[in-house]
Amino acid sequence: MSLLNWRSALADVVAGTANATILCVGDSLTAGCESTGNQMGSNARSGSWPAVMAGLFQSCAASNASWFGDADAPGDGFTLPQYDSRITMGSGWTATTNNVTVGHYAQSQQSGNTSALSFAPGVEFDRIRLYYATWDGSPEYTVNIGGGTLATLDMNRVGDDRTRYSDISCTLGTNTVNVVATGNYGSINGCVVWKSSVKQVNIINGGWWGATSGNYASNANGWQPIETLKEIAPDLTVVMLGGNDCLNSVSESTLKANLRTIVDAAKLSGDVLMVGFTRVNPTVVSEATQTTYIQYIKDIAIEKGVAFFDPTSRANWASYSAANSAGFKDADGIHNTAAGYADIAAAIRELVDLGSPQILLPASDIADGAWLPSSGSDLAPMLDASSASYIYTSAPSICEVALDVAGDPGVSTGHVLSYATPPGYGNVTVRLKQGSTVIAEFGPHAMTVVERVYEQTLTGPQADAITNYAQPLSIEFEATE
């Protein structure tokens, strides 16, 4: 599981140079349904795994001081403020049924009303990012934190029907963001706030009750989820969809086509982590069918070259019985308890809270064999990130190159060996070594007429087999024909 772009974004947060964004795309299992024991009510958002995960980050600050859409809490019989108690809706505010966005419906004000939609995240902030729909004739709502107007949203745009955002500065404090209507119909999609002096990971919960892969893949207009995802431009998108597709017997081809659309959109701005859904009661749908649908999700992760996590690979989620015995399943047989969501939050946090990565580059030649550099006299300098430089051999041979030394990262996850084979012919086997000990072996790879990039993630035991980071690791390339 490489997540190289996400590693870079997270490293910038750790270095204090930029914020990063994680968008969590999913259904009620992402929204947190039943986390507080009252379906989508009783502030269920607070117990969702994205909200819990924000409090678990160790490498840097992380925040869930954001909201997007109404999570379709009304579809489950609850209002948006009942789902998310940080939100207050004045008279006339309601769901915008013709604006399905990330997290389901945006919120709109009806003509003739001038009340506010308020968001009180309960944290200090001095920056506000408001997402809204634009179209010809849309009103231009104003924004304040309890005093004078801070900004007027540029919502009226001729021939520009889409989701946009405005960044607004305000006085530092534990403020309330008020979006004030101007008497005409308008649409607000979501809000993110942060403190400019502290770089952090902003985690957006885009889960909604009943969502399918088809709901998120929709791009009928510029306000739709897939187009709004592109506007958010997350550094990492966590996609946890497929459960409702399974429950509704959506075909394999349809599910996979939808997931391809979502992943392609998310990859425009960052990395993707696809997550399988957690077990449901087999009286609802058999566990064999559940496993089949989780494999469909994994198939797309492999096809698209993105990371994948299967919760059912963990002992407490391997079966519905195991999850129920662990106290992870709600009585409805589908959703999770607070403990279940907390366990998923901890598992995903471990996968994405990577801290500042150590990058070990080729440092020096150990043995050249019959291998030659594309230029110069040494192999190591040719093994950089540029496709213009390479090493080659015209005969079966082994070469070995030492890597930089590093400190022990202290974790068994996130160890990735990245390399590429240029256009050519023959087979190449790649080995990661510590001294004479082979830590991991990959291949043989059959070379083709195009460059192939490989990102090999070490297993926990392989990573733990590296016993001394002060001793240089090495990479061995063996050409066999």
Tab-separated table of C-alpha atoms in Angstrom:
chain	number	residue	atom	x	y	z
A	1	MET	CA	0.000	0.000	0.000
A	2	SER	CA	2.071	2.905	-1.285
A	3	LEU	CA	-0.063	6.088	-1.213
A	4	LEU	CA	2.982	8.012	-2.419
A	5	ASN	CA	1.131	11.246	-3.203
A	6	TRP	CA	-0.607	11.122	0.152
A	7	ARG	CA	2.732	10.535	1.872
A	8	SER	CA	4.036	13.719	0.286
A	9	ALA	CA	0.943	15.721	1.283
A	10	LEU	CA	1.143	14.443	4.842
A	11	ALA	CA	4.853	15.238	4.992
A	12	ASP	CA	3.984	18.864	4.145
A	13	VAL	CA	1.552	18.942	7.073
A	14	VAL	CA	4.173	17.509	9.416
A	15	ALA	CA	6.694	20.065	8.130
A	16	GLY	CA	4.201	22.861	8.783
A	17	THR	CA	4.038	24.054	5.186
A	18	ALA	CA	0.506	23.086	4.067
A	19	ASN	CA	-2.812	21.561	5.053
A	20	ALA	CA	-4.048	18.309	3.526
A	21	THR	CA	-7.541	16.961	2.906
A	22	ILE	CA	-9.018	13.482	3.294
A	23	LEU	CA	-12.458	13.004	1.755
A	24	CYS	CA	-14.367	9.961	3.021
A	25	VAL	CA	-16.828	8.760	0.385
A	26	GLY	CA	-19.361	6.195	1.522
A	27	ASP	CA	-22.797	5.157	2.687
A	28	SER	CA	-24.365	4.913	6.170
A	29	LEU	CA	-21.333	2.923	7.390
A	30	THR	CA	-19.275	6.071	6.756
A	31	ALA	CA	-21.977	8.490	7.932
A	32	GLY	CA	-22.055	6.691	11.311
A	33	CYS	CA	-25.612	5.370	11.355
A	34	GLU	CA	-26.432	3.859	14.789
A	35	SER	CA	-23.170	5.096	16.330
A	36	THR	CA	-25.210	6.776	19.073
A	37	GLY	CA	-27.924	4.115	19.141
A	38	ASN	CA	-30.581	6.165	17.361
A	39	GLN	CA	-30.071	5.506	13.657
A	40	MET	CA	-29.072	8.823	12.007
A	41	GLY	CA	-30.242	10.903	14.982
A	42	SER	CA	-28.714	11.889	18.332
A	43	ASN	CA	-25.637	13.439	16.683
A	44	ALA	CA	-24.687	10.207	14.914
A	45	ARG	CA	-22.011	12.050	12.935
A	46	SER	CA	-19.901	12.351	16.077
A	47	GLY	CA	-19.494	8.570	16.277
A	48	SER	CA	-18.712	8.006	12.594
A	49	TRP	CA	-15.320	6.539	11.809
A	50	PRO	CA	-14.088	9.712	9.988
A	51	ALA	CA	-14.941	11.825	13.063
A	52	VAL	CA	-13.287	9.349	15.425
A	53	MET	CA	-10.235	8.983	13.186
A	54	ALA	CA	-9.561	12.728	13.380
A	55	GLY	CA	-8.891	12.349	17.084
A	56	LEU	CA	-6.476	9.436	16.614
A	57	PHE	CA	-3.844	11.022	14.366
A	58	GLN	CA	-0.368	10.942	15.873
A	59	SER	CA	1.942	12.411	13.246
A	60	CYS	CA	0.154	15.769	13.056
A	61	ALA	CA	-3.057	17.596	13.903
A	62	ALA	CA	-6.235	16.327	12.239
A	63	SER	CA	-9.706	17.853	12.328
A	64	ASN	CA	-13.269	16.990	11.392
A	65	ALA	CA	-14.416	20.615	11.713
A	66	SER	CA	-16.378	20.323	8.504
A	67	TRP	CA	-19.705	19.220	7.083
A	68	PHE	CA	-20.940	18.318	3.619
A	69	GLY	CA	-24.482	17.564	2.541
A	70	ASP	CA	-27.194	16.239	4.856
A	71	ALA	CA	-26.008	12.585	4.890
A	72	ASP	CA	-29.611	11.827	3.854
A	73	ALA	CA	-30.543	11.859	7.521
A	74	PRO	CA	-34.039	12.986	6.389
A	75	GLY	CA	-34.322	9.728	4.449
A	76	ASP	CA	-33.965	7.953	7.787
A	77	GLY	CA	-36.479	10.254	9.488
A	78	PHE	CA	-34.106	12.819	11.016
A	79	THR	CA	-33.106	16.407	10.288
A	80	LEU	CA	-29.593	17.521	9.483
A	81	PRO	CA	-29.226	19.220	12.928
A	82	GLN	CA	-30.342	15.978	14.575
A	83	TYR	CA	-27.616	14.137	12.682
A	84	ASP	CA	-25.001	16.875	13.234
A	85	SER	CA	-25.685	18.986	16.328
A	86	ARG	CA	-23.120	21.594	15.258
A	87	ILE	CA	-25.570	22.831	12.617
A	88	THR	CA	-28.575	25.096	13.170
A	89	MET	CA	-31.015	25.877	10.370
A	90	GLY	CA	-33.147	28.996	10.489
A	91	SER	CA	-36.659	29.266	9.090
A	92	GLY	CA	-36.943	28.263	5.437
A	93	TRP	CA	-33.733	26.235	5.156
A	94	THR	CA	-34.257	22.758	3.761
A	95	ALA	CA	-32.653	20.096	1.566
A	96	THR	CA	-32.062	21.016	-2.076
A	97	THR	CA	-33.520	18.005	-3.840
A	98	ASN	CA	-32.148	19.044	-7.230
A	99	ASN	CA	-28.607	19.441	-5.864
A	100	VAL	CA	-27.240	16.048	-4.884
A	101	THR	CA	-23.654	16.687	-3.863
A	102	VAL	CA	-20.945	15.037	-1.782
A	103	GLY	CA	-22.783	13.833	1.331
A	104	HIS	CA	-26.206	13.884	-0.413
A	105	TYR	CA	-28.427	17.000	-0.572
A	106	ALA	CA	-27.099	20.537	-0.263
A	107	GLN	CA	-29.083	22.959	1.912
A	108	SER	CA	-31.117	25.769	0.404
A	109	GLN	CA	-33.138	28.783	1.466
A	110	GLN	CA	-36.552	29.373	0.000
A	111	SER	CA	-37.552	32.613	-1.688
A	112	GLY	CA	-38.605	35.325	0.717
A	113	ASN	CA	-36.617	34.096	3.718
A	114	THR	CA	-33.514	35.779	5.118
A	115	SER	CA	-32.589	33.544	8.057
A	116	ALA	CA	-29.184	31.898	8.584
A	117	LEU	CA	-27.711	28.452	8.309
A	118	SER	CA	-25.184	28.235	11.167
A	119	PHE	CA	-22.223	25.946	11.771
A	120	ALA	CA	-20.576	25.921	15.232
A	121	PRO	CA	-17.717	23.399	15.033
A	122	GLY	CA	-16.577	23.996	18.616
A	123	VAL	CA	-12.932	24.679	17.719
A	124	GLU	CA	-10.833	27.790	17.211
A	125	PHE	CA	-10.531	28.927	13.612
A	126	ASP	CA	-9.753	31.971	11.502
A	127	ARG	CA	-10.277	30.487	8.034
A	128	ILE	CA	-13.549	29.389	6.441
A	129	ARG	CA	-14.048	27.545	3.185
A	130	LEU	CA	-17.669	27.532	2.032
A	131	TYR	CA	-18.853	25.358	-0.838
A	132	TYR	CA	-21.966	26.418	-2.762
A	133	ALA	CA	-23.783	25.958	-6.049
A	134	THR	CA	-23.510	28.569	-8.780
A	135	TRP	CA	-25.930	29.227	-11.597
A	136	ASP	CA	-27.386	32.118	-13.590
A	137	GLY	CA	-29.647	34.047	-11.222
A	138	SER	CA	-28.499	32.434	-7.971
A	139	PRO	CA	-28.595	34.845	-5.016
A	140	GLU	CA	-25.367	35.977	-3.411
A	141	TYR	CA	-25.626	35.000	0.257
A	142	THR	CA	-23.506	36.732	2.907
A	143	VAL	CA	-21.288	35.243	5.617
A	144	ASN	CA	-20.604	36.422	9.175
A	145	ILE	CA	-19.474	35.086	12.541
A	146	GLY	CA	-21.870	37.167	14.590
A	147	GLY	CA	-20.878	40.681	13.563
A	148	GLY	CA	-20.664	42.478	10.263
A	149	THR	CA	-20.540	40.758	6.903
A	150	LEU	CA	-17.244	39.001	6.197
A	151	ALA	CA	-17.947	38.089	2.589
A	152	THR	CA	-20.569	37.858	-0.103
A	153	LEU	CA	-20.587	34.507	-1.912
A	154	ASP	CA	-20.154	34.774	-5.675
A	155	MET	CA	-23.057	32.433	-6.476
A	156	ASN	CA	-24.558	34.207	-9.516
A	157	ARG	CA	-22.577	32.986	-12.545
A	158	VAL	CA	-24.007	32.902	-16.053
A	159	GLY	CA	-23.424	29.565	-17.791
A	160	ASP	CA	-21.478	28.167	-14.819
A	161	ASP	CA	-23.696	25.600	-13.091
A	162	ARG	CA	-21.306	23.866	-10.713
A	163	THR	CA	-19.989	23.618	-7.158
A	164	ARG	CA	-17.498	26.316	-6.195
A	165	TYR	CA	-15.960	27.533	-2.959
A	166	SER	CA	-14.850	30.766	-1.327
A	167	ASP	CA	-12.068	31.110	1.251
A	168	ILE	CA	-12.859	33.654	3.955
A	169	SER	CA	-10.716	35.037	6.777
A	170	CYS	CA	-12.137	35.937	10.174
A	171	THR	CA	-11.019	36.817	13.684
A	172	LEU	CA	-9.480	33.860	15.505
A	173	GLY	CA	-11.881	32.342	17.988
A	174	THR	CA	-14.342	29.562	18.701
A	175	ASN	CA	-16.719	31.093	16.219
A	176	THR	CA	-20.012	30.219	14.546
A	177	VAL	CA	-20.216	30.500	10.774
A	178	ASN	CA	-23.513	32.064	9.682
A	179	VAL	CA	-24.607	31.934	6.048
A	180	VAL	CA	-27.390	34.477	5.638
A	181	ALA	CA	-29.940	34.219	2.864
A	182	THR	CA	-30.864	37.260	0.813
A	183	GLY	CA	-34.475	36.430	0.082
A	184	ASN	CA	-33.987	34.199	-2.925
A	185	TYR	CA	-33.418	30.501	-3.549
A	186	GLY	CA	-29.764	29.443	-3.126
A	187	SER	CA	-27.778	26.347	-2.264
A	188	ILE	CA	-24.970	25.704	0.260
A	189	ASN	CA	-23.078	22.408	-0.056
A	190	GLY	CA	-20.649	22.356	2.858
A	191	CYS	CA	-18.073	24.089	5.021
A	192	VAL	CA	-14.541	23.488	6.314
A	193	VAL	CA	-12.813	25.651	8.943
A	194	TRP	CA	-9.267	25.719	10.283
A	195	LYS	CA	-6.699	27.726	12.235
A	196	SER	CA	-4.161	29.225	9.855
A	197	SER	CA	-1.253	29.019	12.307
A	198	VAL	CA	-1.574	25.227	12.658
A	199	LYS	CA	-1.201	22.956	9.657
A	200	GLN	CA	-3.542	19.994	9.825
A	201	VAL	CA	-5.341	17.226	7.980
A	202	ASN	CA	-8.938	18.243	7.284
A	203	ILE	CA	-11.186	15.175	7.234
A	204	ILE	CA	-14.502	15.547	5.390
A	205	ASN	CA	-17.259	12.992	5.946
A	206	GLY	CA	-19.106	12.469	2.667
A	207	GLY	CA	-21.073	9.421	3.767
A	208	TRP	CA	-24.814	9.224	3.330
A	209	TRP	CA	-27.563	6.869	4.374
A	210	GLY	CA	-28.524	4.495	1.553
A	211	ALA	CA	-25.808	5.616	-0.888
A	212	THR	CA	-24.756	3.269	-3.676
A	213	SER	CA	-21.803	3.448	-6.016
A	214	GLY	CA	-24.176	4.786	-8.663
A	215	ASN	CA	-25.182	7.726	-6.481
A	216	TYR	CA	-21.567	8.830	-6.177
A	217	ALA	CA	-20.644	8.194	-9.799
A	218	SER	CA	-23.384	10.534	-11.032
A	219	ASN	CA	-22.236	13.565	-12.997
A	220	ALA	CA	-25.497	14.754	-14.573
A	221	ASN	CA	-24.553	18.354	-13.783
A	222	GLY	CA	-21.775	20.370	-12.204
A	223	TRP	CA	-23.246	20.068	-8.691
A	224	GLN	CA	-23.248	16.275	-8.670
A	225	PRO	CA	-21.043	14.228	-6.306
A	226	ILE	CA	-18.375	13.334	-8.850
A	227	GLU	CA	-17.968	16.947	-9.981
A	228	THR	CA	-17.993	18.243	-6.407
A	229	LEU	CA	-15.321	15.697	-5.500
A	230	LYS	CA	-13.131	17.232	-8.192
A	231	GLU	CA	-13.739	20.714	-6.727
A	232	ILE	CA	-12.766	19.549	-3.239
A	233	ALA	CA	-9.590	18.052	-4.785
A	234	PRO	CA	-8.709	15.828	-1.818
A	235	ASP	CA	-5.155	14.654	-1.283
A	236	LEU	CA	-6.594	11.292	-0.274
A	237	THR	CA	-10.041	9.892	-1.006
A	238	VAL	CA	-11.198	6.936	1.088
A	239	VAL	CA	-13.928	5.089	-0.822
A	240	MET	CA	-16.106	2.787	1.296
A	241	LEU	CA	-18.960	1.932	-1.049
A	242	GLY	CA	-20.481	-1.331	-2.191
A	243	GLY	CA	-22.500	-2.422	0.830
A	244	ASN	CA	-25.784	-1.108	-0.509
A	245	ASP	CA	-24.893	-2.372	-3.977
A	246	CYS	CA	-24.583	-5.814	-2.412
A	247	LEU	CA	-27.866	-5.460	-0.504
A	248	ASN	CA	-29.605	-4.360	-3.722
A	249	SER	CA	-27.971	-6.997	-5.966
A	250	VAL	CA	-26.368	-4.398	-8.250
A	251	SER	CA	-24.577	-6.224	-11.056
A	252	GLU	CA	-20.820	-6.737	-10.998
A	253	SER	CA	-20.385	-4.767	-14.214
A	254	THR	CA	-22.402	-1.804	-12.929
A	255	LEU	CA	-20.642	-1.684	-9.569
A	256	LYS	CA	-17.226	-1.869	-11.166
A	257	ALA	CA	-18.056	0.777	-13.769
A	258	ASN	CA	-19.242	3.139	-11.038
A	259	LEU	CA	-16.163	2.529	-8.906
A	260	ARG	CA	-13.913	3.191	-11.895
A	261	THR	CA	-15.595	6.571	-12.396
A	262	ILE	CA	-15.157	7.494	-8.729
A	263	VAL	CA	-11.525	6.377	-8.558
A	264	ASP	CA	-10.617	8.169	-11.789
A	265	ALA	CA	-12.071	11.419	-10.454
A	266	ALA	CA	-10.315	11.060	-7.099
A	267	LYS	CA	-6.957	10.330	-8.717
A	268	LEU	CA	-7.015	13.707	-10.447
A	269	SER	CA	-5.964	15.348	-7.183
A	270	GLY	CA	-4.440	12.637	-5.008
A	271	ASP	CA	-4.388	9.027	-3.897
A	272	VAL	CA	-7.222	6.594	-3.249
A	273	LEU	CA	-7.778	4.035	-0.518
A	274	MET	CA	-10.631	1.649	-1.311
A	275	VAL	CA	-12.221	-0.047	1.711
A	276	GLY	CA	-14.479	-3.080	1.733
A	277	PHE	CA	-17.697	-2.920	3.738
A	278	THR	CA	-18.147	-4.534	7.141
A	279	ARG	CA	-20.145	-7.715	7.609
A	280	VAL	CA	-23.938	-7.676	7.773
A	281	ASN	CA	-26.220	-10.325	9.196
A	282	PRO	CA	-26.221	-13.309	6.807
A	283	THR	CA	-29.992	-13.489	7.156
A	284	VAL	CA	-30.029	-10.260	5.105
A	285	VAL	CA	-27.538	-11.421	2.482
A	286	SER	CA	-25.253	-14.443	2.654
A	287	GLU	CA	-21.647	-14.004	3.730
A	288	ALA	CA	-20.554	-15.716	0.525
A	289	THR	CA	-22.305	-13.002	-1.478
A	290	GLN	CA	-20.781	-10.318	0.750
A	291	THR	CA	-17.316	-11.776	0.118
A	292	THR	CA	-17.977	-11.769	-3.632
A	293	TYR	CA	-18.895	-8.075	-3.618
A	294	ILE	CA	-15.869	-7.190	-1.507
A	295	GLN	CA	-13.756	-8.992	-4.116
A	296	TYR	CA	-15.363	-6.828	-6.822
A	297	ILE	CA	-14.131	-3.771	-4.937
A	298	LYS	CA	-10.664	-5.263	-4.574
A	299	ASP	CA	-10.639	-6.069	-8.305
A	300	ILE	CA	-11.034	-2.368	-9.125
A	301	ALA	CA	-8.337	-1.395	-6.620
A	302	ILE	CA	-5.933	-3.773	-8.360
A	303	GLU	CA	-7.030	-2.654	-11.820
A	304	LYS	CA	-6.582	1.025	-10.959
A	305	GLY	CA	-3.397	0.553	-8.966
A	306	VAL	CA	-4.798	2.047	-5.759
A	307	ALA	CA	-4.620	0.927	-2.140
A	308	PHE	CA	-7.180	-1.492	-0.711
A	309	PHE	CA	-8.176	-2.439	2.831
A	310	ASP	CA	-10.570	-5.265	3.645
A	311	PRO	CA	-11.950	-4.990	7.194
A	312	THR	CA	-12.987	-8.653	7.009
A	313	SER	CA	-9.277	-9.546	6.947
A	314	ARG	CA	-9.239	-8.617	10.646
A	315	ALA	CA	-10.253	-11.376	13.060
A	316	ASN	CA	-13.067	-9.413	14.698
A	317	TRP	CA	-14.635	-8.652	11.308
A	318	ALA	CA	-13.993	-11.977	9.559
A	319	SER	CA	-17.615	-13.037	10.019
A	320	TYR	CA	-20.809	-11.447	11.233
A	321	SER	CA	-20.715	-13.731	14.260
A	322	ALA	CA	-17.208	-12.572	15.161
A	323	ALA	CA	-18.104	-8.889	14.728
A	324	ASN	CA	-21.287	-9.302	16.751
A	325	SER	CA	-19.425	-11.135	19.536
A	326	ALA	CA	-16.874	-8.297	19.634
A	327	GLY	CA	-19.707	-5.824	20.212
A	328	PHE	CA	-19.199	-4.221	16.808
A	329	LYS	CA	-22.635	-4.785	15.240
A	330	ASP	CA	-25.870	-2.963	15.934
A	331	ALA	CA	-29.077	-4.875	16.595
A	332	ASP	CA	-30.327	-4.029	13.084
A	333	GLY	CA	-27.733	-6.451	11.687
A	334	ILE	CA	-26.385	-3.965	9.143
A	335	HIS	CA	-24.854	-0.983	10.892
A	336	ASN	CA	-22.082	-0.813	13.460
A	337	THR	CA	-21.957	0.217	17.085
A	338	ALA	CA	-19.770	3.022	18.394
A	339	ALA	CA	-17.143	0.390	19.223
A	340	GLY	CA	-17.334	-0.984	15.682
A	341	TYR	CA	-16.875	2.416	14.083
A	342	ALA	CA	-14.017	3.162	16.489
A	343	ASP	CA	-12.270	-0.048	15.436
A	344	ILE	CA	-12.578	0.860	11.748
A	345	ALA	CA	-11.309	4.377	12.526
A	346	ALA	CA	-8.243	2.934	14.269
A	347	ALA	CA	-7.535	0.533	11.404
A	348	ILE	CA	-7.791	3.185	8.688
A	349	ARG	CA	-5.826	5.683	10.766
A	350	GLU	CA	-2.986	3.175	10.975
A	351	LEU	CA	-2.967	2.937	7.187
A	352	VAL	CA	-3.050	6.666	6.427
A	353	ASP	CA	-1.285	8.329	9.385
A	354	LEU	CA	2.123	7.731	7.861
A	355	GLY	CA	3.988	10.725	9.194
A	356	SER	CA	6.957	12.118	7.324
A	357	PRO	CA	8.255	9.311	5.092
A	358	GLN	CA	11.859	8.190	4.912
A	359	ILE	CA	12.936	7.798	1.309
A	360	LEU	CA	15.973	5.583	0.771
A	361	LEU	CA	17.629	6.261	-2.587
A	362	PRO	CA	20.305	4.221	-4.357
A	363	ALA	CA	23.642	5.307	-2.917
A	364	SER	CA	26.456	3.188	-4.332
A	365	ASP	CA	27.276	0.087	-6.372
A	366	ILE	CA	28.011	-3.180	-4.584
A	367	ALA	CA	28.321	-5.473	-7.602
A	368	ASP	CA	27.833	-4.581	-11.270
A	369	GLY	CA	28.002	-8.006	-12.915
A	370	ALA	CA	27.322	-7.526	-16.609
A	371	TRP	CA	24.987	-4.579	-15.961
A	372	LEU	CA	25.831	-1.187	-17.463
A	373	PRO	CA	24.593	2.386	-16.774
A	374	SER	CA	22.831	4.360	-19.504
A	375	SER	CA	25.478	7.040	-18.930
A	376	GLY	CA	28.532	7.475	-16.750
A	377	SER	CA	30.292	4.625	-14.988
A	378	ASP	CA	28.116	3.856	-11.922
A	379	LEU	CA	24.753	2.083	-11.706
A	380	ALA	CA	23.353	3.806	-8.597
A	381	PRO	CA	22.961	7.320	-10.066
A	382	MET	CA	20.961	5.852	-12.961
A	383	LEU	CA	18.321	4.437	-10.593
A	384	ASP	CA	16.618	7.756	-9.871
A	385	ALA	CA	13.041	8.877	-10.529
A	386	SER	CA	13.799	9.877	-14.106
A	387	SER	CA	12.772	7.570	-16.930
A	388	ALA	CA	15.627	9.071	-18.981
A	389	SER	CA	18.238	7.112	-16.995
A	390	TYR	CA	18.404	3.354	-16.529
A	391	ILE	CA	20.649	0.323	-16.208
A	392	TYR	CA	20.744	-2.603	-18.625
A	393	THR	CA	22.406	-5.885	-19.519
A	394	SER	CA	22.473	-7.998	-22.657
A	395	ALA	CA	23.216	-11.222	-20.800
A	396	PRO	CA	21.898	-13.080	-17.722
A	397	SER	CA	23.511	-11.339	-14.766
A	398	ILE	CA	23.038	-10.026	-11.220
A	399	CYS	CA	23.839	-6.549	-9.945
A	400	GLU	CA	23.445	-5.118	-6.440
A	401	VAL	CA	23.127	-1.483	-5.348
A	402	ALA	CA	23.252	-0.156	-1.774
A	403	LEU	CA	20.570	2.220	-0.468
A	404	ASP	CA	20.901	5.177	1.880
A	405	VAL	CA	20.903	4.397	5.592
A	406	ALA	CA	17.940	5.464	7.737
A	407	GLY	CA	16.515	5.380	11.229
A	408	ASP	CA	14.191	2.600	12.343
A	409	PRO	CA	10.638	3.868	11.595
A	410	GLY	CA	9.263	1.789	14.462
A	411	VAL	CA	6.255	0.526	12.493
A	412	SER	CA	5.580	-2.562	10.395
A	413	THR	CA	3.326	-0.843	7.858
A	414	GLY	CA	3.907	1.526	4.958
A	415	HIS	CA	7.220	0.034	3.750
A	416	VAL	CA	7.225	0.329	-0.036
A	417	LEU	CA	9.802	-0.681	-2.636
A	418	SER	CA	9.330	1.338	-5.839
A	419	TYR	CA	11.065	0.606	-9.133
A	420	ALA	CA	10.400	0.622	-12.867
A	421	THR	CA	11.423	-1.506	-15.817
A	422	PRO	CA	12.078	0.378	-19.088
A	423	PRO	CA	10.943	-0.890	-22.480
A	424	GLY	CA	12.924	-3.997	-23.369
A	425	TYR	CA	12.900	-7.753	-23.390
A	426	GLY	CA	13.726	-10.561	-20.957
A	427	ASN	CA	12.816	-11.178	-17.314
A	428	VAL	CA	13.975	-9.336	-14.206
A	429	THR	CA	13.719	-10.464	-10.577
A	430	VAL	CA	14.096	-7.828	-7.864
A	431	ARG	CA	15.241	-8.511	-4.294
A	432	LEU	CA	15.444	-6.300	-1.221
A	433	LYS	CA	18.342	-7.451	0.955
A	434	GLN	CA	19.984	-6.743	4.282
A	435	GLY	CA	23.516	-8.046	3.971
A	436	SER	CA	23.148	-11.537	2.529
A	437	THR	CA	19.588	-11.932	3.846
A	438	VAL	CA	16.777	-11.567	1.306
A	439	ILE	CA	13.996	-9.530	2.917
A	440	ALA	CA	11.616	-9.735	-0.047
A	441	GLU	CA	11.681	-10.956	-3.632
A	442	PHE	CA	9.470	-9.793	-6.499
A	443	GLY	CA	9.141	-11.170	-10.002
A	444	PRO	CA	10.320	-12.334	-12.354
A	445	HIS	CA	8.838	-9.437	-14.308
A	446	ALA	CA	8.515	-9.885	-18.053
A	447	MET	CA	9.668	-6.721	-19.766
A	448	THR	CA	7.502	-5.288	-22.552
A	449	VAL	CA	7.532	-2.490	-25.096
A	450	VAL	CA	6.359	0.010	-22.455
A	451	GLU	CA	7.724	1.153	-19.126
A	452	ARG	CA	6.210	-0.621	-16.110
A	453	VAL	CA	6.164	0.950	-12.641
A	454	TYR	CA	6.021	-1.286	-9.567
A	455	GLU	CA	5.231	-0.283	-5.992
A	456	GLN	CA	5.697	-3.312	-3.771
A	457	THR	CA	4.415	-3.090	-0.200
A	458	LEU	CA	6.274	-5.224	2.321
A	459	THR	CA	4.228	-7.430	4.598
A	460	GLY	CA	4.502	-6.928	8.354
A	461	PRO	CA	6.864	-9.918	8.782
A	462	GLN	CA	9.028	-8.722	5.879
A	463	ALA	CA	9.306	-5.226	7.377
A	464	ASP	CA	10.084	-6.683	10.799
A	465	ALA	CA	12.855	-8.793	9.241
A	466	ILE	CA	14.829	-5.566	8.702
A	467	THR	CA	16.723	-5.652	11.985
A	468	ASN	CA	19.316	-2.925	11.588
A	469	TYR	CA	18.560	0.240	9.654
A	470	ALA	CA	22.079	1.504	10.316
A	471	GLN	CA	23.295	-1.277	8.005
A	472	PRO	CA	22.545	-0.250	4.434
A	473	LEU	CA	19.830	-2.199	2.683
A	474	SER	CA	20.435	-3.132	-0.914
A	475	ILE	CA	18.516	-3.872	-4.089
A	476	GLU	CA	19.492	-6.786	-6.295
A	477	PHE	CA	18.427	-7.054	-9.930
A	478	GLU	CA	18.740	-10.423	-11.678
A	479	ALA	CA	18.260	-10.698	-15.427
A	480	THR	CA	17.483	-14.286	-16.335
A	481	GLU	CA	17.168	-14.038	-20.113
